[in-house]
PDB file of N, CA and C in Angstrom:
ATOM      1  N   MET A   1      20.211 -29.300 -48.179  1.00 87.00           N
ATOM      2  CA  MET A   1      18.728 -28.568 -48.040  1.00 87.00           C
ATOM      3  C   MET A   1      17.710 -29.749 -48.257  1.00 87.00           C
ATOM      4  N   ASP A   2      16.927 -29.817 -47.580  1.00 91.00           N
ATOM      5  CA  ASP A   2      15.660 -30.639 -47.524  1.00 91.00           C
ATOM      6  C   ASP A   2      14.821 -30.814 -48.563  1.00 91.00           C
ATOM      7  N   ILE A   3      14.179 -32.065 -49.101  1.00 93.00           N
ATOM      8  CA  ILE A   3      12.965 -31.922 -50.170  1.00 93.00           C
ATOM      9  C   ILE A   3      11.704 -32.273 -49.311  1.00 93.00           C
ATOM     10  N   LEU A   4      10.788 -32.172 -49.859  1.00 94.00           N
ATOM     11  CA  LEU A   4       9.445 -32.382 -49.193  1.00 94.00           C
ATOM     12  C   LEU A   4       9.133 -33.472 -50.155  1.00 94.00           C
ATOM     13  N   TYR A   5       8.434 -34.624 -49.603  1.00 95.00           N
ATOM     14  CA  TYR A   5       7.969 -35.673 -50.530  1.00 95.00           C
ATOM     15  C   TYR A   5       6.342 -36.174 -50.117  1.00 95.00           C
ATOM     16  N   GLU A   6       5.643 -36.594 -50.682  1.00 96.00           N
ATOM     17  CA  GLU A   6       4.623 -37.286 -50.630  1.00 96.00           C
ATOM     18  C   GLU A   6       4.526 -38.687 -50.730  1.00 96.00           C
ATOM     19  N   ILE A   7       4.622 -39.185 -49.468  1.00 96.00           N
ATOM     20  CA  ILE A   7       4.672 -40.638 -49.877  1.00 96.00           C
ATOM     21  C   ILE A   7       3.217 -41.838 -49.339  1.00 96.00           C
ATOM     22  N   GLN A   8       3.234 -42.606 -50.237  1.00 96.00           N
ATOM     23  CA  GLN A   8       2.097 -43.611 -50.058  1.00 96.00           C
ATOM     24  C   GLN A   8       2.930 -44.811 -49.243  1.00 96.00           C
ATOM     25  N   LEU A   9       2.102 -44.962 -48.016  1.00 92.00           N
ATOM     26  CA  LEU A   9       2.598 -46.001 -46.819  1.00 92.00           C
ATOM     27  C   LEU A   9       2.149 -47.398 -47.345  1.00 92.00           C
ATOM     28  N   ASP A  10       2.477 -48.448 -47.087  1.00 83.00           N
ATOM     29  CA  ASP A  10       1.968 -49.790 -47.888  1.00 83.00           C
ATOM     30  C   ASP A  10       0.459 -49.855 -47.360  1.00 83.00           C
ATOM     31  N   THR A  11      -0.314 -49.550 -46.272  1.00 83.00           N
ATOM     32  CA  THR A  11      -1.158 -49.253 -45.997  1.00 83.00           C
ATOM     33  C   THR A  11      -2.148 -48.439 -46.956  1.00 83.00           C
ATOM     34  N   GLY A  12      -1.861 -47.633 -47.963  1.00 88.00           N
ATOM     35  CA  GLY A  12      -2.621 -47.038 -48.450  1.00 88.00           C
ATOM     36  C   GLY A  12      -2.577 -45.330 -48.196  1.00 88.00           C
ATOM     37  N   ALA A  13      -2.447 -45.303 -46.980  1.00 92.00           N
ATOM     38  CA  ALA A  13      -2.131 -43.949 -46.534  1.00 92.00           C
ATOM     39  C   ALA A  13      -1.383 -43.123 -47.120  1.00 92.00           C
ATOM     40  N   MET A  14      -1.648 -41.666 -47.202  1.00 95.00           N
ATOM     41  CA  MET A  14      -0.468 -40.895 -47.796  1.00 95.00           C
ATOM     42  C   MET A  14      -0.123 -39.995 -46.731  1.00 95.00           C
ATOM     43  N   LEU A  15       1.379 -39.725 -46.692  1.00 93.00           N
ATOM     44  CA  LEU A  15       1.575 -38.548 -45.823  1.00 93.00           C
ATOM     45  C   LEU A  15       2.707 -37.722 -46.608  1.00 93.00           C
ATOM     46  N   LYS A  16       3.175 -36.700 -46.096  1.00 94.00           N
ATOM     47  CA  LYS A  16       4.208 -35.714 -46.142  1.00 94.00           C
ATOM     48  C   LYS A  16       5.377 -35.980 -45.341  1.00 94.00           C
ATOM     49  N   ALA A  17       6.440 -36.084 -45.882  1.00 94.00           N
ATOM     50  CA  ALA A  17       7.635 -35.913 -45.116  1.00 94.00           C
ATOM     51  C   ALA A  17       8.859 -35.402 -45.976  1.00 94.00           C
ATOM     52  N   PHE A  18       9.764 -35.308 -45.028  1.00 94.00           N
ATOM     53  CA  PHE A  18      10.925 -34.580 -45.796  1.00 94.00           C
ATOM     54  C   PHE A  18      12.132 -35.660 -45.815  1.00 94.00           C
ATOM     55  N   GLY A  19      13.194 -35.320 -46.893  1.00 93.00           N
ATOM     56  CA  GLY A  19      14.386 -35.808 -46.735  1.00 93.00           C
ATOM     57  C   GLY A  19      15.382 -35.426 -47.433  1.00 93.00           C
ATOM     58  N   ASP A  20      16.699 -36.139 -46.832  1.00 92.00           N
ATOM     59  CA  ASP A  20      17.786 -34.941 -47.419  1.00 92.00           C
ATOM     60  C   ASP A  20      17.866 -35.106 -48.739  1.00 92.00           C
ATOM     61  N   GLU A  21      18.396 -34.162 -49.690  1.00 91.00           N
ATOM     62  CA  GLU A  21      18.501 -33.756 -51.131  1.00 91.00           C
ATOM     63  C   GLU A  21      19.531 -35.049 -51.767  1.00 91.00           C
ATOM     64  N   HIS A  22      20.046 -35.614 -50.990  1.00 93.00           N
ATOM     65  CA  HIS A  22      21.042 -36.534 -51.261  1.00 93.00           C
ATOM     66  C   HIS A  22      20.865 -37.854 -51.454  1.00 93.00           C
ATOM     67  N   LEU A  23      19.801 -37.991 -50.776  1.00 94.00           N
ATOM     68  CA  LEU A  23      19.048 -39.492 -51.127  1.00 94.00           C
ATOM     69  C   LEU A  23      18.444 -39.760 -52.371  1.00 94.00           C
ATOM     70  N   ASN A  24      18.346 -38.760 -53.502  1.00 92.00           N
ATOM     71  CA  ASN A  24      18.257 -38.636 -54.780  1.00 92.00           C
ATOM     72  C   ASN A  24      16.847 -39.641 -55.181  1.00 92.00           C
ATOM     73  N   LEU A  25      16.078 -39.766 -54.369  1.00 95.00           N
ATOM     74  CA  LEU A  25      14.777 -40.087 -54.605  1.00 95.00           C
ATOM     75  C   LEU A  25      14.009 -39.602 -55.673  1.00 95.00           C
ATOM     76  N   LYS A  26      13.319 -40.539 -56.098  1.00 95.00           N
ATOM     77  CA  LYS A  26      12.518 -40.353 -57.364  1.00 95.00           C
ATOM     78  C   LYS A  26      10.978 -40.823 -57.357  1.00 95.00           C
ATOM     79  N   ARG A  27      10.239 -40.430 -58.058  1.00 95.00           N
ATOM     80  CA  ARG A  27       9.121 -40.899 -58.004  1.00 95.00           C
ATOM     81  C   ARG A  27       8.874 -42.408 -58.157  1.00 95.00           C
ATOM     82  N   ASN A  28       8.248 -43.495 -57.763  1.00 95.00           N
ATOM     83  CA  ASN A  28       7.981 -44.982 -57.431  1.00 95.00           C
ATOM     84  C   ASN A  28       9.104 -45.418 -56.814  1.00 95.00           C
ATOM     85  N   ASP A  29      10.052 -44.730 -56.084  1.00 96.00           N
ATOM     86  CA  ASP A  29      11.170 -45.300 -55.608  1.00 96.00           C
ATOM     87  C   ASP A  29      10.655 -45.702 -53.913  1.00 96.00           C
ATOM     88  N   PHE A  30      11.110 -46.634 -53.482  1.00 96.00           N
ATOM     89  CA  PHE A  30      10.388 -47.163 -51.953  1.00 96.00           C
ATOM     90  C   PHE A  30      11.670 -46.405 -50.881  1.00 96.00           C
ATOM     91  N   CYS A  31      11.059 -46.263 -49.825  1.00 96.00           N
ATOM     92  CA  CYS A  31      11.813 -45.433 -48.733  1.00 96.00           C
ATOM     93  C   CYS A  31      11.552 -45.744 -47.611  1.00 96.00           C
ATOM     94  N   VAL A  32      11.937 -45.876 -46.569  1.00 96.00           N
ATOM     95  CA  VAL A  32      11.679 -45.833 -45.019  1.00 96.00           C
ATOM     96  C   VAL A  32      11.865 -44.894 -44.169  1.00 96.00           C
ATOM     97  N   VAL A  33      10.591 -44.423 -43.447  1.00 96.00           N
ATOM     98  CA  VAL A  33      10.089 -43.287 -43.179  1.00 96.00           C
ATOM     99  C   VAL A  33      10.158 -43.338 -41.358  1.00 96.00           C
ATOM    100  N   ARG A  34      10.491 -42.677 -40.697  1.00 94.00           N
ATOM    101  CA  ARG A  34      10.573 -42.353 -39.251  1.00 94.00           C
ATOM    102  C   ARG A  34       9.312 -41.673 -38.973  1.00 94.00           C
ATOM    103  N   ARG A  35       8.404 -42.320 -38.265  1.00 88.00           N
ATOM    104  CA  ARG A  35       7.329 -41.671 -37.704  1.00 88.00           C
ATOM    105  C   ARG A  35       7.067 -41.834 -36.218  1.00 88.00           C
ATOM    106  N   GLU A  36       7.231 -40.781 -35.497  1.00 86.00           N
ATOM    107  CA  GLU A  36       7.194 -40.703 -34.069  1.00 86.00           C
ATOM    108  C   GLU A  36       8.057 -41.915 -33.454  1.00 86.00           C
ATOM    109  N   ARG A  37       7.720 -43.191 -33.035  1.00 87.00           N
ATOM    110  CA  ARG A  37       8.479 -44.220 -32.617  1.00 87.00           C
ATOM    111  C   ARG A  37       8.658 -45.389 -33.411  1.00 87.00           C
ATOM    112  N   CYS A  38       8.293 -45.172 -34.550  1.00 90.00           N
ATOM    113  CA  CYS A  38       8.319 -46.260 -35.417  1.00 90.00           C
ATOM    114  C   CYS A  38       8.849 -46.022 -36.994  1.00 90.00           C
ATOM    115  N   LEU A  39       9.513 -46.872 -37.381  1.00 91.00           N
ATOM    116  CA  LEU A  39       9.559 -46.714 -38.881  1.00 91.00           C
ATOM    117  C   LEU A  39       8.725 -47.410 -40.169  1.00 91.00           C
ATOM    118  N   ASP A  40       8.305 -46.833 -40.761  1.00 92.00           N
ATOM    119  CA  ASP A  40       7.607 -47.281 -41.735  1.00 92.00           C
ATOM    120  C   ASP A  40       8.026 -47.136 -43.338  1.00 92.00           C
ATOM    121  N   TYR A  41       7.308 -48.353 -44.220  1.00 94.00           N
ATOM    122  CA  TYR A  41       7.779 -48.374 -45.533  1.00 94.00           C
ATOM    123  C   TYR A  41       6.731 -48.033 -46.381  1.00 94.00           C
ATOM    124  N   GLY A  42       7.418 -47.120 -47.489  1.00 95.00           N
ATOM    125  CA  GLY A  42       6.350 -46.453 -48.418  1.00 95.00           C
ATOM    126  C   GLY A  42       6.800 -46.224 -50.170  1.00 95.00           C
ATOM    127  N   GLN A  43       6.065 -45.892 -50.671  1.00 96.00           N
ATOM    128  CA  GLN A  43       6.753 -45.151 -51.834  1.00 96.00           C
ATOM    129  C   GLN A  43       6.501 -43.865 -52.174  1.00 96.00           C
ATOM    130  N   VAL A  44       7.422 -43.367 -52.870  1.00 96.00           N
ATOM    131  CA  VAL A  44       7.589 -41.876 -53.260  1.00 96.00           C
ATOM    132  C   VAL A  44       6.215 -41.799 -54.153  1.00 96.00           C
ATOM    133  N   HIS A  45       5.115 -41.010 -53.909  1.00 95.00           N
ATOM    134  CA  HIS A  45       4.053 -40.868 -55.066  1.00 95.00           C
ATOM    135  C   HIS A  45       4.680 -39.201 -55.631  1.00 95.00           C
ATOM    136  N   GLN A  46       5.328 -38.264 -55.254  1.00 92.00           N
ATOM    137  CA  GLN A  46       5.288 -37.056 -55.460  1.00 92.00           C
ATOM    138  C   GLN A  46       6.513 -36.521 -54.647  1.00 92.00           C
ATOM    139  N   VAL A  47       7.440 -35.635 -55.853  1.00 93.00           N
ATOM    140  CA  VAL A  47       8.504 -35.010 -55.066  1.00 93.00           C
ATOM    141  C   VAL A  47       7.901 -33.395 -55.256  1.00 93.00           C
ATOM    142  N   GLY A  48       8.180 -32.830 -53.935  1.00 89.00           N
ATOM    143  CA  GLY A  48       7.629 -31.657 -53.817  1.00 89.00           C
ATOM    144  C   GLY A  48       8.989 -30.567 -53.766  1.00 89.00           C
ATOM    145  N   GLU A  49       9.014 -29.498 -53.271  1.00 88.00           N
ATOM    146  CA  GLU A  49       9.843 -28.119 -53.724  1.00 88.00           C
ATOM    147  C   GLU A  49      10.732 -28.523 -52.359  1.00 88.00           C
ATOM    148  N   ALA A  50      11.876 -27.784 -52.286  1.00 88.00           N
ATOM    149  CA  ALA A  50      12.624 -27.811 -51.603  1.00 88.00           C
ATOM    150  C   ALA A  50      12.607 -27.084 -50.113  1.00 88.00           C
ATOM    151  N   ILE A  51      13.225 -27.518 -49.066  1.00 86.00           N
ATOM    152  CA  ILE A  51      13.118 -26.762 -47.551  1.00 86.00           C
ATOM    153  C   ILE A  51      14.299 -26.783 -47.373  1.00 86.00           C
ATOM    154  N   PRO A  52      14.470 -25.234 -47.096  1.00 80.00           N
ATOM    155  CA  PRO A  52      15.832 -24.948 -46.314  1.00 80.00           C
ATOM    156  C   PRO A  52      16.379 -25.860 -45.109  1.00 80.00           C
ATOM    157  N   LYS A  53      17.521 -26.126 -44.592  1.00 75.00           N
ATOM    158  CA  LYS A  53      17.560 -27.006 -43.670  1.00 75.00           C
ATOM    159  C   LYS A  53      17.204 -26.556 -42.319  1.00 75.00           C
ATOM    160  N   ASP A  54      17.289 -25.018 -42.266  1.00 78.00           N
ATOM    161  CA  ASP A  54      17.108 -24.236 -40.859  1.00 78.00           C
ATOM    162  C   ASP A  54      15.296 -23.917 -40.929  1.00 78.00           C
ATOM    163  N   GLY A  55      14.641 -24.555 -42.238  1.00 76.00           N
ATOM    164  CA  GLY A  55      13.228 -24.296 -42.254  1.00 76.00           C
ATOM    165  C   GLY A  55      12.393 -24.891 -41.194  1.00 76.00           C
ATOM    166  N   ASP A  56      11.145 -24.389 -41.034  1.00 77.00           N
ATOM    167  CA  ASP A  56      10.323 -25.185 -40.368  1.00 77.00           C
ATOM    168  C   ASP A  56       9.538 -26.292 -40.907  1.00 77.00           C
ATOM    169  N   LYS A  57       9.895 -27.370 -39.962  1.00 81.00           N
ATOM    170  CA  LYS A  57       9.590 -28.563 -40.845  1.00 81.00           C
ATOM    171  C   LYS A  57       8.024 -29.265 -39.956  1.00 81.00           C
ATOM    172  N   GLY A  58       7.823 -28.475 -38.789  1.00 81.00           N
ATOM    173  CA  GLY A  58       6.786 -28.639 -37.951  1.00 81.00           C
ATOM    174  C   GLY A  58       6.991 -30.287 -37.318  1.00 81.00           C
ATOM    175  N   ASP A  59       6.135 -31.177 -37.298  1.00 87.00           N
ATOM    176  CA  ASP A  59       5.990 -32.540 -37.178  1.00 87.00           C
ATOM    177  C   ASP A  59       5.935 -33.336 -38.251  1.00 87.00           C
ATOM    178  N   LEU A  60       6.800 -32.816 -39.392  1.00 92.00           N
ATOM    179  CA  LEU A  60       6.368 -33.954 -40.544  1.00 92.00           C
ATOM    180  C   LEU A  60       7.653 -35.081 -40.017  1.00 92.00           C
ATOM    181  N   PRO A  61       6.843 -36.331 -40.761  1.00 94.00           N
ATOM    182  CA  PRO A  61       8.042 -37.250 -40.477  1.00 94.00           C
ATOM    183  C   PRO A  61       9.320 -37.343 -41.257  1.00 94.00           C
ATOM    184  N   LYS A  62      10.579 -37.689 -41.271  1.00 94.00           N
ATOM    185  CA  LYS A  62      11.530 -38.003 -41.888  1.00 94.00           C
ATOM    186  C   LYS A  62      11.721 -39.076 -42.702  1.00 94.00           C
ATOM    187  N   ILE A  63      12.416 -38.875 -43.597  1.00 96.00           N
ATOM    188  CA  ILE A  63      12.952 -40.015 -44.773  1.00 96.00           C
ATOM    189  C   ILE A  63      14.524 -40.564 -44.339  1.00 96.00           C
ATOM    190  N   GLU A  64      14.463 -41.705 -43.619  1.00 95.00           N
ATOM    191  CA  GLU A  64      15.827 -42.396 -43.254  1.00 95.00           C
ATOM    192  C   GLU A  64      16.591 -42.479 -44.389  1.00 95.00           C
ATOM    193  N   ARG A  65      16.212 -43.393 -45.158  1.00 96.00           N
ATOM    194  CA  ARG A  65      16.781 -43.639 -46.289  1.00 96.00           C
ATOM    195  C   ARG A  65      16.061 -44.015 -47.320  1.00 96.00           C
ATOM    196  N   LYS A  66      16.476 -44.637 -48.675  1.00 96.00           N
ATOM    197  CA  LYS A  66      15.906 -45.279 -49.711  1.00 96.00           C
ATOM    198  C   LYS A  66      15.859 -46.900 -49.422  1.00 96.00           C
ATOM    199  N   ALA A  67      14.953 -47.287 -49.672  1.00 95.00           N
ATOM    200  CA  ALA A  67      14.721 -48.957 -49.225  1.00 95.00           C
ATOM    201  C   ALA A  67      15.589 -49.796 -49.722  1.00 95.00           C
ATOM    202  N   THR A  68      16.259 -50.558 -48.805  1.00 95.00           N
ATOM    203  CA  THR A  68      17.241 -52.038 -49.563  1.00 95.00           C
ATOM    204  C   THR A  68      16.259 -52.912 -49.647  1.00 95.00           C
ATOM    205  N   MET A  69      17.157 -54.054 -50.343  1.00 96.00           N
ATOM    206  CA  MET A  69      16.517 -55.363 -50.597  1.00 96.00           C
ATOM    207  C   MET A  69      15.930 -56.040 -49.447  1.00 96.00           C
ATOM    208  N   HIS A  70      16.636 -55.786 -48.317  1.00 96.00           N
ATOM    209  CA  HIS A  70      16.462 -56.017 -46.760  1.00 96.00           C
ATOM    210  C   HIS A  70      15.011 -55.506 -46.420  1.00 96.00           C
ATOM    211  N   ASP A  71      14.758 -54.578 -46.349  1.00 94.00           N
ATOM    212  CA  ASP A  71      13.568 -53.603 -46.248  1.00 94.00           C
ATOM    213  C   ASP A  71      12.478 -54.092 -46.898  1.00 94.00           C
ATOM    214  N   GLN A  72      12.529 -54.079 -48.146  1.00 94.00           N
ATOM    215  CA  GLN A  72      11.435 -54.411 -49.032  1.00 94.00           C
ATOM    216  C   GLN A  72      11.161 -55.883 -48.470  1.00 94.00           C
ATOM    217  N   SER A  73      12.050 -56.837 -48.388  1.00 95.00           N
ATOM    218  CA  SER A  73      11.723 -58.557 -48.095  1.00 95.00           C
ATOM    219  C   SER A  73      10.660 -58.562 -46.629  1.00 95.00           C
ATOM    220  N   LYS A  74      11.368 -57.227 -45.978  1.00 94.00           N
ATOM    221  CA  LYS A  74      10.575 -57.290 -44.340  1.00 94.00           C
ATOM    222  C   LYS A  74       9.523 -56.954 -44.199  1.00 94.00           C
ATOM    223  N   ALA A  75       9.040 -55.865 -45.515  1.00 91.00           N
ATOM    224  CA  ALA A  75       7.690 -55.229 -45.624  1.00 91.00           C
ATOM    225  C   ALA A  75       6.678 -56.525 -45.955  1.00 91.00           C
ATOM    226  N   ASN A  76       7.244 -56.978 -47.057  1.00 92.00           N
ATOM    227  CA  ASN A  76       6.560 -58.170 -47.420  1.00 92.00           C
ATOM    228  C   ASN A  76       6.315 -59.251 -46.767  1.00 92.00           C
ATOM    229  N   GLU A  77       7.407 -59.571 -45.681  1.00 94.00           N
ATOM    230  CA  GLU A  77       6.992 -60.532 -44.506  1.00 94.00           C
ATOM    231  C   GLU A  77       5.849 -60.074 -43.389  1.00 94.00           C
ATOM    232  N   ASN A  78       5.728 -58.693 -43.499  1.00 91.00           N
ATOM    233  CA  ASN A  78       4.916 -58.004 -42.289  1.00 91.00           C
ATOM    234  C   ASN A  78       3.782 -58.113 -43.144  1.00 91.00           C
ATOM    235  N   LYS A  79       3.454 -58.046 -44.563  1.00 90.00           N
ATOM    236  CA  LYS A  79       2.069 -58.277 -44.734  1.00 90.00           C
ATOM    237  C   LYS A  79       1.291 -59.364 -44.885  1.00 90.00           C
ATOM    238  N   VAL A  80       2.588 -60.343 -45.131  1.00 94.00           N
ATOM    239  CA  VAL A  80       1.993 -61.611 -45.146  1.00 94.00           C
ATOM    240  C   VAL A  80       1.532 -62.182 -43.254  1.00 94.00           C
ATOM    241  N   ARG A  81       2.328 -61.396 -42.530  1.00 94.00           N
ATOM    242  CA  ARG A  81       1.849 -61.636 -41.117  1.00 94.00           C
ATOM    243  C   ARG A  81       0.534 -61.034 -40.907  1.00 94.00           C
ATOM    244  N   ALA A  82       0.265 -59.619 -41.312  1.00 92.00           N
ATOM    245  CA  ALA A  82      -0.762 -59.275 -41.086  1.00 92.00           C
ATOM    246  C   ALA A  82      -2.019 -59.607 -41.708  1.00 92.00           C
ATOM    247  N   LYS A  83      -1.810 -60.141 -42.775  1.00 92.00           N
ATOM    248  CA  LYS A  83      -3.002 -61.208 -43.324  1.00 92.00           C
ATOM    249  C   LYS A  83      -3.439 -62.331 -42.273  1.00 92.00           C
ATOM    250  N   SER A  84      -2.694 -63.052 -42.234  1.00 94.00           N
ATOM    251  CA  SER A  84      -2.544 -64.177 -41.357  1.00 94.00           C
ATOM    252  C   SER A  84      -3.276 -63.711 -39.887  1.00 94.00           C
ATOM    253  N   ALA A  85      -3.119 -62.540 -39.307  1.00 95.00           N
ATOM    254  CA  ALA A  85      -3.240 -61.930 -38.050  1.00 95.00           C
ATOM    255  C   ALA A  85      -4.871 -61.724 -38.509  1.00 95.00           C
ATOM    256  N   TYR A  86      -5.127 -61.213 -39.414  1.00 93.00           N
ATOM    257  CA  TYR A  86      -6.677 -60.540 -39.685  1.00 93.00           C
ATOM    258  C   TYR A  86      -7.126 -61.631 -39.650  1.00 93.00           C
ATOM    259  N   ARG A  87      -6.847 -62.850 -40.472  1.00 94.00           N
ATOM    260  CA  ARG A  87      -8.020 -64.223 -40.514  1.00 94.00           C
ATOM    261  C   ARG A  87      -7.855 -64.996 -39.583  1.00 94.00           C
ATOM    262  N   THR A  88      -6.739 -64.840 -38.365  1.00 94.00           N
ATOM    263  CA  THR A  88      -7.183 -65.354 -37.040  1.00 94.00           C
ATOM    264  C   THR A  88      -8.169 -64.512 -36.294  1.00 94.00           C
ATOM    265  N   ALA A  89      -7.878 -63.043 -36.364  1.00 96.00           N
ATOM    266  CA  ALA A  89      -9.448 -62.131 -35.663  1.00 96.00           C
ATOM    267  C   ALA A  89     -10.473 -62.461 -36.252  1.00 96.00           C
ATOM    268  N   LEU A  90     -10.854 -62.779 -37.442  1.00 94.00           N
ATOM    269  CA  LEU A  90     -11.876 -63.175 -38.253  1.00 94.00           C
ATOM    270  C   LEU A  90     -12.517 -64.444 -37.584  1.00 94.00           C
ATOM    271  N   GLN A  91     -11.836 -65.264 -37.217  1.00 91.00           N
ATOM    272  CA  GLN A  91     -12.239 -66.810 -36.748  1.00 91.00           C
ATOM    273  C   GLN A  91     -12.673 -66.452 -35.470  1.00 91.00           C
TER     274      GLN A  91
END
């Protein structure tokens, strides 16, 4: 069975995504979400209701996994690079 989650991305945006119940995600856990062609890093903001495996999920993103230490360090590295790129663009 899948569970519906509300995820806050590191950009501050909120989105709804579904993930397998075996992920055992709780509020404030970090996770990796597959959206269209990329992976995003975010934090579980709210755990919602269960969705049957064959239920309609529409175009909802899928939670791939609970974030590992490697995922967390990569997300921090990306955040530092984004700030640097922003400063460069302002100059």
